[in-house]
Coordinates of C-alpha atoms in Angstrom, one line a residue:
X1336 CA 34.3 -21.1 22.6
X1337 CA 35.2 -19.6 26.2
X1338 CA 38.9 -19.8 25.0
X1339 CA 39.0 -18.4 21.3
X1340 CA 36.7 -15.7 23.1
X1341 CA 39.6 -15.0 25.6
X1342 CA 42.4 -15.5 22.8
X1343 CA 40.8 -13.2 20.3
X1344 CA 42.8 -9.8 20.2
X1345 CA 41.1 -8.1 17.3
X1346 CA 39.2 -5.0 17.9
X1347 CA 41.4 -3.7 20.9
X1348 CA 42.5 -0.7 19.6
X1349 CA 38.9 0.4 19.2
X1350 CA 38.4 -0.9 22.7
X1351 CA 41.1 1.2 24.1
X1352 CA 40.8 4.5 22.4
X1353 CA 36.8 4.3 23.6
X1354 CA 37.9 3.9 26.7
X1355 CA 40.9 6.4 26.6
X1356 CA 38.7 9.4 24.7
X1357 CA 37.4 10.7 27.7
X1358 CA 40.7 11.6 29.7
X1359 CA 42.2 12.9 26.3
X1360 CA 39.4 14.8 25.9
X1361 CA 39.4 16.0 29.2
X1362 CA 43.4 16.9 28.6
X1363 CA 42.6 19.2 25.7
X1364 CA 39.6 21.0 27.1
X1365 CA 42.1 21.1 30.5
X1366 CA 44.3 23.5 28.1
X1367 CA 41.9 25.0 26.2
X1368 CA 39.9 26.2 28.8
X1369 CA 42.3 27.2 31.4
X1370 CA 43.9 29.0 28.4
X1371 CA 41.0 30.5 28.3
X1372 CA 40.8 31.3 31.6
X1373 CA 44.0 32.9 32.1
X1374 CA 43.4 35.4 29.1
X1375 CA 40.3 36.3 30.3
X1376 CA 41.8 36.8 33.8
X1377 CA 44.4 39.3 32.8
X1378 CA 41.8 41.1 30.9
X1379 CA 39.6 41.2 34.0
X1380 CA 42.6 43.0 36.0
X1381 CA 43.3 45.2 33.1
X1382 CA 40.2 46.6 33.3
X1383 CA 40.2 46.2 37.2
X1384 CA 43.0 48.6 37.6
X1385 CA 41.5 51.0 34.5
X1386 CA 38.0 51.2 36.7
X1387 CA 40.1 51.9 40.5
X1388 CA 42.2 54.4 38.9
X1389 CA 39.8 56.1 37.0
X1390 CA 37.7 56.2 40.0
X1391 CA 40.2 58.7 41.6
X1392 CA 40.4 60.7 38.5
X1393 CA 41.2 65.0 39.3
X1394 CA 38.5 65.7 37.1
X1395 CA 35.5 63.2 37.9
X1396 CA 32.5 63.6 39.6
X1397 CA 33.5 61.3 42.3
X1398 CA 36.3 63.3 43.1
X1399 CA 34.5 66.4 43.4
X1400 CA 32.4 64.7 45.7
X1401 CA 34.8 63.6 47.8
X1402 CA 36.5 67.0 48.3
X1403 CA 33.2 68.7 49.0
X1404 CA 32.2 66.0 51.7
X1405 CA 32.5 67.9 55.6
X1406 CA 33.8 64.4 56.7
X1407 CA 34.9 61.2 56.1
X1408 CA 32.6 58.7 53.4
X1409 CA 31.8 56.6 50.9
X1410 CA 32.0 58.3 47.7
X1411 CA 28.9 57.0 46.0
X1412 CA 29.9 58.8 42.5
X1413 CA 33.1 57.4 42.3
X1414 CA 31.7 54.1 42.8
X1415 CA 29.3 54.2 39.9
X1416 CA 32.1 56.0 37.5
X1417 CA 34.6 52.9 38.3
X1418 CA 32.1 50.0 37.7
X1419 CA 31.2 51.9 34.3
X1420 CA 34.8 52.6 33.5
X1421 CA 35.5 48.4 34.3
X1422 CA 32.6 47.4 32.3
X1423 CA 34.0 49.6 29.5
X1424 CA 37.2 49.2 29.4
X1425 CA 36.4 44.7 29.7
X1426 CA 33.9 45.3 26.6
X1427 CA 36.6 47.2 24.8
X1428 CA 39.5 44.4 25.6
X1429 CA 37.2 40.8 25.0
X1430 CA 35.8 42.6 21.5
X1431 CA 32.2 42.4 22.7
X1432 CA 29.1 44.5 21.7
X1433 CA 30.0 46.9 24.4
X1434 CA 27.2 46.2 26.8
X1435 CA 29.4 43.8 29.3
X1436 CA 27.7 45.3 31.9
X1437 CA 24.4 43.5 31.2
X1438 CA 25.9 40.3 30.2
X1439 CA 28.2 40.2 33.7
X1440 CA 25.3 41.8 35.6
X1441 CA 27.6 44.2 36.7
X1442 CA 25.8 47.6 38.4
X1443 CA 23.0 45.6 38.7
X1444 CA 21.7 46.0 35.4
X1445 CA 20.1 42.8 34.3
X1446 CA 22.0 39.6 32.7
X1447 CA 20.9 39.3 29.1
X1448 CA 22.0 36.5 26.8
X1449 CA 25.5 34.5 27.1
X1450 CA 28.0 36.5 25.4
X1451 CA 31.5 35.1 24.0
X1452 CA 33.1 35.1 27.3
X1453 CA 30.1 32.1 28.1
X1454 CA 29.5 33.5 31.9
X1455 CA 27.6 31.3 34.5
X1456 CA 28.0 33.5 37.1
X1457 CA 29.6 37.0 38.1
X1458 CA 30.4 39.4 41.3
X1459 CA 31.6 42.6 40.8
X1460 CA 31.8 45.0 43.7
X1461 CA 34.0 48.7 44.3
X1462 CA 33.7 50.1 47.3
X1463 CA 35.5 53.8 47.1
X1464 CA 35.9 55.8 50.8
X1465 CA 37.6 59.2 51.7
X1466 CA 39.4 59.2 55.3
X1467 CA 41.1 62.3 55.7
X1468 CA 43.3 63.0 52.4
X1469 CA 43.3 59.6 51.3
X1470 CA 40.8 58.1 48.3
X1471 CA 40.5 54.7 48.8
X1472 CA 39.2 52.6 45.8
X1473 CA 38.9 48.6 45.6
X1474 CA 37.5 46.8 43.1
X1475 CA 37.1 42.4 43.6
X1476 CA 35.6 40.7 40.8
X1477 CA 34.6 36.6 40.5
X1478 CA 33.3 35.1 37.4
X1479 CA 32.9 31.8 36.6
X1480 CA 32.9 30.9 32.5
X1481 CA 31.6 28.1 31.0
X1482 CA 34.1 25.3 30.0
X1483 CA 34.3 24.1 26.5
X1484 CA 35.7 20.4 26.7
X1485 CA 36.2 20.3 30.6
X1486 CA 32.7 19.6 31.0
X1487 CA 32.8 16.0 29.8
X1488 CA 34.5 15.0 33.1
X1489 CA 32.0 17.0 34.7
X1490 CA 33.7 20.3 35.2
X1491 CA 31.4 23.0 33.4
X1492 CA 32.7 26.2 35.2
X1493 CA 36.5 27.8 36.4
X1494 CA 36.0 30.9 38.3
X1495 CA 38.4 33.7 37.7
X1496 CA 39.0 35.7 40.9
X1497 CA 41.6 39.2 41.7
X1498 CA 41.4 42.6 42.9
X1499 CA 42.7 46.1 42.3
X1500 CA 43.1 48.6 44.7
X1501 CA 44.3 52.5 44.5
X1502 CA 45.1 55.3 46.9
X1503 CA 45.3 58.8 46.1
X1504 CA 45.6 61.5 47.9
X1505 CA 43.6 64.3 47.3
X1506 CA 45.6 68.0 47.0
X1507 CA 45.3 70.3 49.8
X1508 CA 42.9 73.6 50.4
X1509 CA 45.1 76.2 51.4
X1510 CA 45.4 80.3 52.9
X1511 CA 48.2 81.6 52.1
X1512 CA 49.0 84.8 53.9
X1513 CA 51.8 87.0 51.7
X1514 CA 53.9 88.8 54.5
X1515 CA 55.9 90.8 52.4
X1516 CA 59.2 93.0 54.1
X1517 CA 59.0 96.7 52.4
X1518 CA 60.5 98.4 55.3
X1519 CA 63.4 100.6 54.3
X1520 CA 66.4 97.8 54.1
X1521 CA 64.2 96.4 50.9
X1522 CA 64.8 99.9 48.6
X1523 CA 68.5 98.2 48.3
X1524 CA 69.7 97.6 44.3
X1525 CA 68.0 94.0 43.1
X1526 CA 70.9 93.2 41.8
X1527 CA 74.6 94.3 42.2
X1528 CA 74.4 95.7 38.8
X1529 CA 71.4 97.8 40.2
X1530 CA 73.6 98.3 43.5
X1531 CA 76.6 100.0 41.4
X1532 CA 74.3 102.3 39.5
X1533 CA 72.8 103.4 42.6
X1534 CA 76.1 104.3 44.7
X1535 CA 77.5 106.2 41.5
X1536 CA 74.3 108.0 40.6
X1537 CA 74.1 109.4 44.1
X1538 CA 77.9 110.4 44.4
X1539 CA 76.7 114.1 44.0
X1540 CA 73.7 114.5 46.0
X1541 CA 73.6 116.9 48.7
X1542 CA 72.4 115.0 51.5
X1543 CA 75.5 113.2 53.1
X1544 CA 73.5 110.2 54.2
X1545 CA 73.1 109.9 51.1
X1546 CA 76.2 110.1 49.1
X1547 CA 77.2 106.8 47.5
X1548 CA 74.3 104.9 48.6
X1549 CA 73.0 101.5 47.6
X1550 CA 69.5 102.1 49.3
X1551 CA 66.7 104.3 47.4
X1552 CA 65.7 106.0 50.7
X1553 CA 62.0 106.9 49.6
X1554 CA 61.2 110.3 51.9
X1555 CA 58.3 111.7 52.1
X1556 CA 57.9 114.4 54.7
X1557 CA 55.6 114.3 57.7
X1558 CA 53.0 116.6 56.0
X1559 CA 52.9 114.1 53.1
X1560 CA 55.3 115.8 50.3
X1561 CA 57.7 113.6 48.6
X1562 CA 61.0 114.8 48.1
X1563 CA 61.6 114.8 44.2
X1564 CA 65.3 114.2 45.3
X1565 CA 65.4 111.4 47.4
X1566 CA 67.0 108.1 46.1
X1567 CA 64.2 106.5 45.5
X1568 CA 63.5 108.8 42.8
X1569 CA 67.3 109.0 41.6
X1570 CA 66.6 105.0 41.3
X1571 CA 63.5 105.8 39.1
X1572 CA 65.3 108.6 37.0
X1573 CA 68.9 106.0 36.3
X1574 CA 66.6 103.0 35.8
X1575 CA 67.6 100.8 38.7
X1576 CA 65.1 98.1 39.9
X1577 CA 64.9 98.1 44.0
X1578 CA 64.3 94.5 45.7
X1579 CA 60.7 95.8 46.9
X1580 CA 59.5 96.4 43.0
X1581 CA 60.6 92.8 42.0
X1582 CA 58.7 91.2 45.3
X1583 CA 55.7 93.0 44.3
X1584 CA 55.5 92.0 40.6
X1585 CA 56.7 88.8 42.2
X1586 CA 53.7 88.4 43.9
X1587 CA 51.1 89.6 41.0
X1588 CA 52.8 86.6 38.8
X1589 CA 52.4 84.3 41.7
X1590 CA 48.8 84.9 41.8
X1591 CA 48.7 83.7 38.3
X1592 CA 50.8 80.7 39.0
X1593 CA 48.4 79.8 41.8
X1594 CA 45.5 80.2 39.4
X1595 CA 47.1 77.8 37.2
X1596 CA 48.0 74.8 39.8
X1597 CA 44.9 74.6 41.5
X1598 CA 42.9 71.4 40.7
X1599 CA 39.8 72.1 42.4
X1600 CA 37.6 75.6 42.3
X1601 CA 38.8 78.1 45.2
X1602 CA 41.7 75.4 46.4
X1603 CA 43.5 78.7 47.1
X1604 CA 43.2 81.5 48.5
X1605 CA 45.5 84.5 49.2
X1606 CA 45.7 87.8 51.4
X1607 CA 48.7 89.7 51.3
X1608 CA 50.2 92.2 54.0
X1609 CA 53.7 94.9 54.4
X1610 CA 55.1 96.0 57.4
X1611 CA 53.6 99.8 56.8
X1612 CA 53.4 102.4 54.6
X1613 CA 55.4 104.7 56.5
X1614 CA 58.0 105.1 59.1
X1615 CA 55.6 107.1 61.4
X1616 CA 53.0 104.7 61.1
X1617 CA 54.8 100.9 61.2
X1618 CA 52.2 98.3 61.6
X1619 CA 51.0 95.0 59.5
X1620 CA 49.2 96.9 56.5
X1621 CA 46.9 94.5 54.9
X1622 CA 47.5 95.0 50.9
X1623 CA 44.5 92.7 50.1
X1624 CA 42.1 90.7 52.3
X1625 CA 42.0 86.7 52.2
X1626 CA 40.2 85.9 48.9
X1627 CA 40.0 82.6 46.4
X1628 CA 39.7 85.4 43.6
X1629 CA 43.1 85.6 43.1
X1630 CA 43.0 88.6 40.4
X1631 CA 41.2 90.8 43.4
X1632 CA 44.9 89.6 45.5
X1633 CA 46.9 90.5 42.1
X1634 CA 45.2 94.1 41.9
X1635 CA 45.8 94.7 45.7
X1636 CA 50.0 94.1 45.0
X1637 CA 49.6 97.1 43.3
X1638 CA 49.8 98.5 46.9
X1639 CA 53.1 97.1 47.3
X1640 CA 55.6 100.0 47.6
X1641 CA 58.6 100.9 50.2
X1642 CA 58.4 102.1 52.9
X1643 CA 58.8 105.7 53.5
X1644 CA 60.4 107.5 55.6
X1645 CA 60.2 111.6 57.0
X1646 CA 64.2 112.1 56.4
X1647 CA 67.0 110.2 56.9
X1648 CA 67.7 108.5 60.1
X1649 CA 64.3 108.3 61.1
X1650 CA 63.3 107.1 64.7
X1651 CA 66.7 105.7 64.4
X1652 CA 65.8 103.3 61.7
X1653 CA 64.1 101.2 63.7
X1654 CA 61.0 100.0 61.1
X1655 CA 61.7 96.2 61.1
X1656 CA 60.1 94.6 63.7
X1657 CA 59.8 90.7 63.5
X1658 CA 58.4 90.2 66.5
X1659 CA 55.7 92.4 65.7
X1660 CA 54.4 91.2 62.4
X1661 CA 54.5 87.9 63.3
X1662 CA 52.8 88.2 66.6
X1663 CA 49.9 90.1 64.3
X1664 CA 49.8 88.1 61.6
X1665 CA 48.9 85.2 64.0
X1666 CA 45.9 87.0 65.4
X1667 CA 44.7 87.2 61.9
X1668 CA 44.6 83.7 60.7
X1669 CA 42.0 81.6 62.3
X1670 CA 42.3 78.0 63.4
X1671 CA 44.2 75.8 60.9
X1672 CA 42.1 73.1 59.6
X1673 CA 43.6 69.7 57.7
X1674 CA 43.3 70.9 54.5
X1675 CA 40.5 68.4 53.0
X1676 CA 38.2 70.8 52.1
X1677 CA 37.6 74.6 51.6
X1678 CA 35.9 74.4 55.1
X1679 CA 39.1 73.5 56.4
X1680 CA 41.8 74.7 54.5
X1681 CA 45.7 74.2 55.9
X1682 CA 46.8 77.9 56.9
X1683 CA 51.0 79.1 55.2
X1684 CA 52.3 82.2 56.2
X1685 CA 54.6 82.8 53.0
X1686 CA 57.6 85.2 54.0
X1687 CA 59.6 87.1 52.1
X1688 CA 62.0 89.1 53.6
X1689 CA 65.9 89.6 53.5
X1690 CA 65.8 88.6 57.4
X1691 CA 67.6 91.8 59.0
X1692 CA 65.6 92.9 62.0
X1693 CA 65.9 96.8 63.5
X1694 CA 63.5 97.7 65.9
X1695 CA 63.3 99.4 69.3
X1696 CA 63.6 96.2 71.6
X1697 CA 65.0 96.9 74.9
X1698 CA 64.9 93.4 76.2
X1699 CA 65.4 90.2 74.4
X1700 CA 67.8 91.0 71.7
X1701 CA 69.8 88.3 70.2
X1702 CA 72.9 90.6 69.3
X1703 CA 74.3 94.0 71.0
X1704 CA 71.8 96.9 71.4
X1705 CA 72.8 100.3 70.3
X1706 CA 71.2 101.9 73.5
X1707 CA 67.5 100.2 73.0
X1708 CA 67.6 99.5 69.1
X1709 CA 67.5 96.0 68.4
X1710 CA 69.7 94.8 64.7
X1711 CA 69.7 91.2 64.7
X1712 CA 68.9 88.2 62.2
X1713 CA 65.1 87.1 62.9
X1714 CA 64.6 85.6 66.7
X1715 CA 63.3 82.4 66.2
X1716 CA 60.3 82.9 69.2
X1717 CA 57.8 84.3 67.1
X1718 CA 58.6 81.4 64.1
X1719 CA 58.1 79.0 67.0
X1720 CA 54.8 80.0 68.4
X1721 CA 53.2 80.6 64.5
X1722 CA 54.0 76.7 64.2
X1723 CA 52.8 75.8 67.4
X1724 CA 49.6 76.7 66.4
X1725 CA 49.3 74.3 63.5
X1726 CA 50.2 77.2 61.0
X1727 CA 53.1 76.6 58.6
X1728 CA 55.5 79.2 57.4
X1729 CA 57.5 79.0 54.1
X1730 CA 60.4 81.4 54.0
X1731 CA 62.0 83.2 51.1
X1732 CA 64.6 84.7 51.4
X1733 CA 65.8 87.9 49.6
X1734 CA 70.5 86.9 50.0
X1735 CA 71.3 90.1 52.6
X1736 CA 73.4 91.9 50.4
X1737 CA 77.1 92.6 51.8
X1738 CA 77.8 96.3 51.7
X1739 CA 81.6 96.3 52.2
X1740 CA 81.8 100.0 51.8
X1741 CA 78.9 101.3 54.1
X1742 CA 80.3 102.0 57.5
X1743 CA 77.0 101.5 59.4
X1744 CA 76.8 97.7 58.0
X1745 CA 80.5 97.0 58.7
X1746 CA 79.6 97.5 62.3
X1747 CA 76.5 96.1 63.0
X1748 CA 75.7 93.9 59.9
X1749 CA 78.7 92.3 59.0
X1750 CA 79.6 90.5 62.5
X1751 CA 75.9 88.1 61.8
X1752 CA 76.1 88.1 58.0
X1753 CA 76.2 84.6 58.5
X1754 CA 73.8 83.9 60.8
X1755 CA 70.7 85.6 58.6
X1756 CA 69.9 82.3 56.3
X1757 CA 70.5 80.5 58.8
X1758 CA 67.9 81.5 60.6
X1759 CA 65.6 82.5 58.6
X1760 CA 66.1 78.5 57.1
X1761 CA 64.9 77.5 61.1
X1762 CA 62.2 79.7 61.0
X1763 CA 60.6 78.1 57.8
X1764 CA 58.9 75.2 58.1
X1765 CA 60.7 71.9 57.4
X1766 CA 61.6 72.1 53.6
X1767 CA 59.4 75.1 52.9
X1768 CA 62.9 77.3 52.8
X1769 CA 63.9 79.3 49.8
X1770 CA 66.6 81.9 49.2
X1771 CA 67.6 83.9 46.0
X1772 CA 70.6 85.9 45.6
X1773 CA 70.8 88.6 43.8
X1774 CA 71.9 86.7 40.7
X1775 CA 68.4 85.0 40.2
X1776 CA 65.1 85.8 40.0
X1777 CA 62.7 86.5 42.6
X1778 CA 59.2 85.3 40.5
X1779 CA 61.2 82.1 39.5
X1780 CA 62.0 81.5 43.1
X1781 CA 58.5 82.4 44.9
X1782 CA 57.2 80.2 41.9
X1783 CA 59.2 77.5 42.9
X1784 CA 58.8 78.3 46.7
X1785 CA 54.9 78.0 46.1
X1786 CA 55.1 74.8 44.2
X1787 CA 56.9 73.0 47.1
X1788 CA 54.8 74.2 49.7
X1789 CA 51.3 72.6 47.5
X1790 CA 53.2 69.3 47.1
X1791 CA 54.8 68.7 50.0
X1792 CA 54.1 65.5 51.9
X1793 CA 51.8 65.6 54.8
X1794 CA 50.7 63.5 57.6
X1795 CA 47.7 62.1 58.0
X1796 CA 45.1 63.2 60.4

């Protein structure tokens, strides 16, 4: 019996698949679930990197949060927005009944019943902290889902695990201080169209300094009475535009561009000062006070004229004075601060000038004195100790136009003609230089001038 038992073959098959069912089974549920696994996982980091980034988003209450905070944090609204936004954006991508959030137990709101995804457990955390410039948001998530056919062999969860991380740096709070040149050299032709209507429109006037001249001398005499005959006023009566006219509408449309680019309320704010009203009085003229109401600053450029002067050869021309304005515009900016916050706004001199000096300076000038009157290209001291100080200076500058046919710049001009960009490219700060020639325009440029100074890199503090 023993031996027909042994010898008896039938019903093996059956035998054999009962015993093989259970690794086979586990094989398929093997694929199925880490199939399942995987798709799940990439919709996890989807939504991962949709909560981080939206975290950091311009316009969210997190951010403006952040950039009001006197210091360095934890963003607590920022936190809350990017577990919402990953809840969201998983309910959206697994085709749930939107409410992920209580399934998962993500934000702590309370697990309800097992959803499609099948989850035994979950851990969901974002932490999102401000140092300095830099928004830091990272989001880790671990879930473990039910298996479907794993289980048999005793595996009933496979926990999906990843993280998402994004930096952004938040935009800087800025005062920009407008130190605009309208000392005498600025009445020159904007353009050398402008220049050629000038010299033949004053070929007949009376005045010989002011026969064939390319600069609209404005005079006004010490008692106050302008001279109807002037150049300035043959400019107004022929219709040519004077460099100091296009800087000042410059300027009201830049107020409008800043408007326009800030992300955050009162990111900006503006003051604007010339070298002087008048010959007789030259000093740093404030044109409008330092003020986030940037239509107030674009009213005050209406103050923006050229200098004038009591007749022709004043003091011996000597109204541009570098050294001076610079050394006063210092004492009126205050300590600058990292720019992370409109308590401590990053401080720009912006400076547009066409970077001829002439002023009474004895000692110290760069190129030969005419007895104690200084004509130079801008000496680089005064740059120097404005960027010492933390403060950074972008420069625009207005091309020097070559005057081939004016005797005076021949002689003193002409021998450092190619010096002034030069220097006035050392004075800006590093890639904060701009020049225009007479061929372009001047709003265009301090438009573009502006726009590299708000997105330029910075370090960190």
């Amino acid at each position: 019996m023993l031996k027909k038992l042994l010898k008896d073959k039938s019903g093996n098959f059956g035998i054999l698949a009962a015993v093989a069912i259970v690794p086979i089974l586990g094989m398929a549920g093997m694929a199925i679930d880490f199939t399942r696994a995987m798709q799940l996982r990439s919709e996890l980091q989807n939504a991962a990197d949709a909560a981080v980034i939206g975290a950091l988003s311009e316009k969210s209450a997190g951010m403006l949060e952040a950039i009001n905070m006197s210091g360095d944090g934890v963003v607590k609204l920022s936190e809350k927005e990017g577990l919402n936004l990953f809840a969201a954006q998983l309910a959206h991508a697994s085709g749930g009944d939107g409410e992920p959030e209580k399934k998962m137990g993500i934000a702590g709101e309370p697990e309800g019943a097992d959803s499609d995804l099948d989850v035994n457990e979950r851990n969901v955390t974002i932490s999102v902290t401000k140092t300095g410039k830099d928004l830091r948001a990272e989001l880790t998530y671990e879930i473990a889902i039910k298996t479907s056919l794993l289980h048999v062999i005793g595996k009933d969860s496979i926990k999906v695990s990843g993280k998402a991380v994004a930096v952004y740096q938040t935009q800087s709070f800025m005062d920009f201080y407008m130190l605009l040149d309208n000392t005498p050299s600025m009445g020159v032709g904007a353009t050398p169209a402008d220049v050629d209507k000038l010299i033949k429109a004053t070929k007949n006037v009376k005045d010989p300094g002011s026969k064939n001249c390319a600069f609209a001398c404005h005079i006004v005499s010490e008692k106050g009475v302008e001279d109807k005959t002037s150049n300035y006023f043959v400019a107004r009566n022929v219709g040519a535009t004077i460099r100091i006219d296009v800087v000042a509408k410059a300027v009201a449309a830049l107020t409008e561009e800043a408007t326009k680019t800030q992300s955050y309320s009162n990111q900006f704010r503006m003051a604007a000062y010339t070298f002087g009203e008048t010959a007789m009085d030259v000093k740093l003229l404030k044109v409008a006070d330092l003020s986030s109401n940037l239509s107030t600053v674009k009213n005050g450029t209406q103050n923006i004229k050229l200098m004038s002067i009591p007749f022709q050869g004043y003091n011996n021309d000597q109204q541009t004075s570098f050294d001076n304005v610079l050394t006063k515009i210092s004492d009126e900016i205050t300590a600058p601060g990292n720019g992370t916050s409109s308590a401590s706004p990053e401080k720009i001199v912006y400076f547009v000038s066409d970077g001829v000096g002439d002023s009474y300076k004895p000692k110290g000038c760069t190129k030969r004195l005419t007895g104690s009157r200084c004509q130079e290209p801008i000496d680089l001291t005064y740059c120097t100790a404005l960027k010492n100080r933390g403060i950074k200076i972008a420069v625009l500058y207005t091309t020097y136009l070559p005057l081939p046919n004016n005797d005076w710049y021949n002689s003193w001009i002409k021998p450092f003609q190619s010096e002034i960009s030069t220097r006035m490219q050392s004075c800006a700060s590093p890639g904060l230089f701009f020049e225009v020639s007479p061929t372009q325009g001047i709003e265009a440029a301090m438009k573009a001038l502006f726009n590299k100074v708000v997105r330029s890199p910075r370090l960190q503090s």
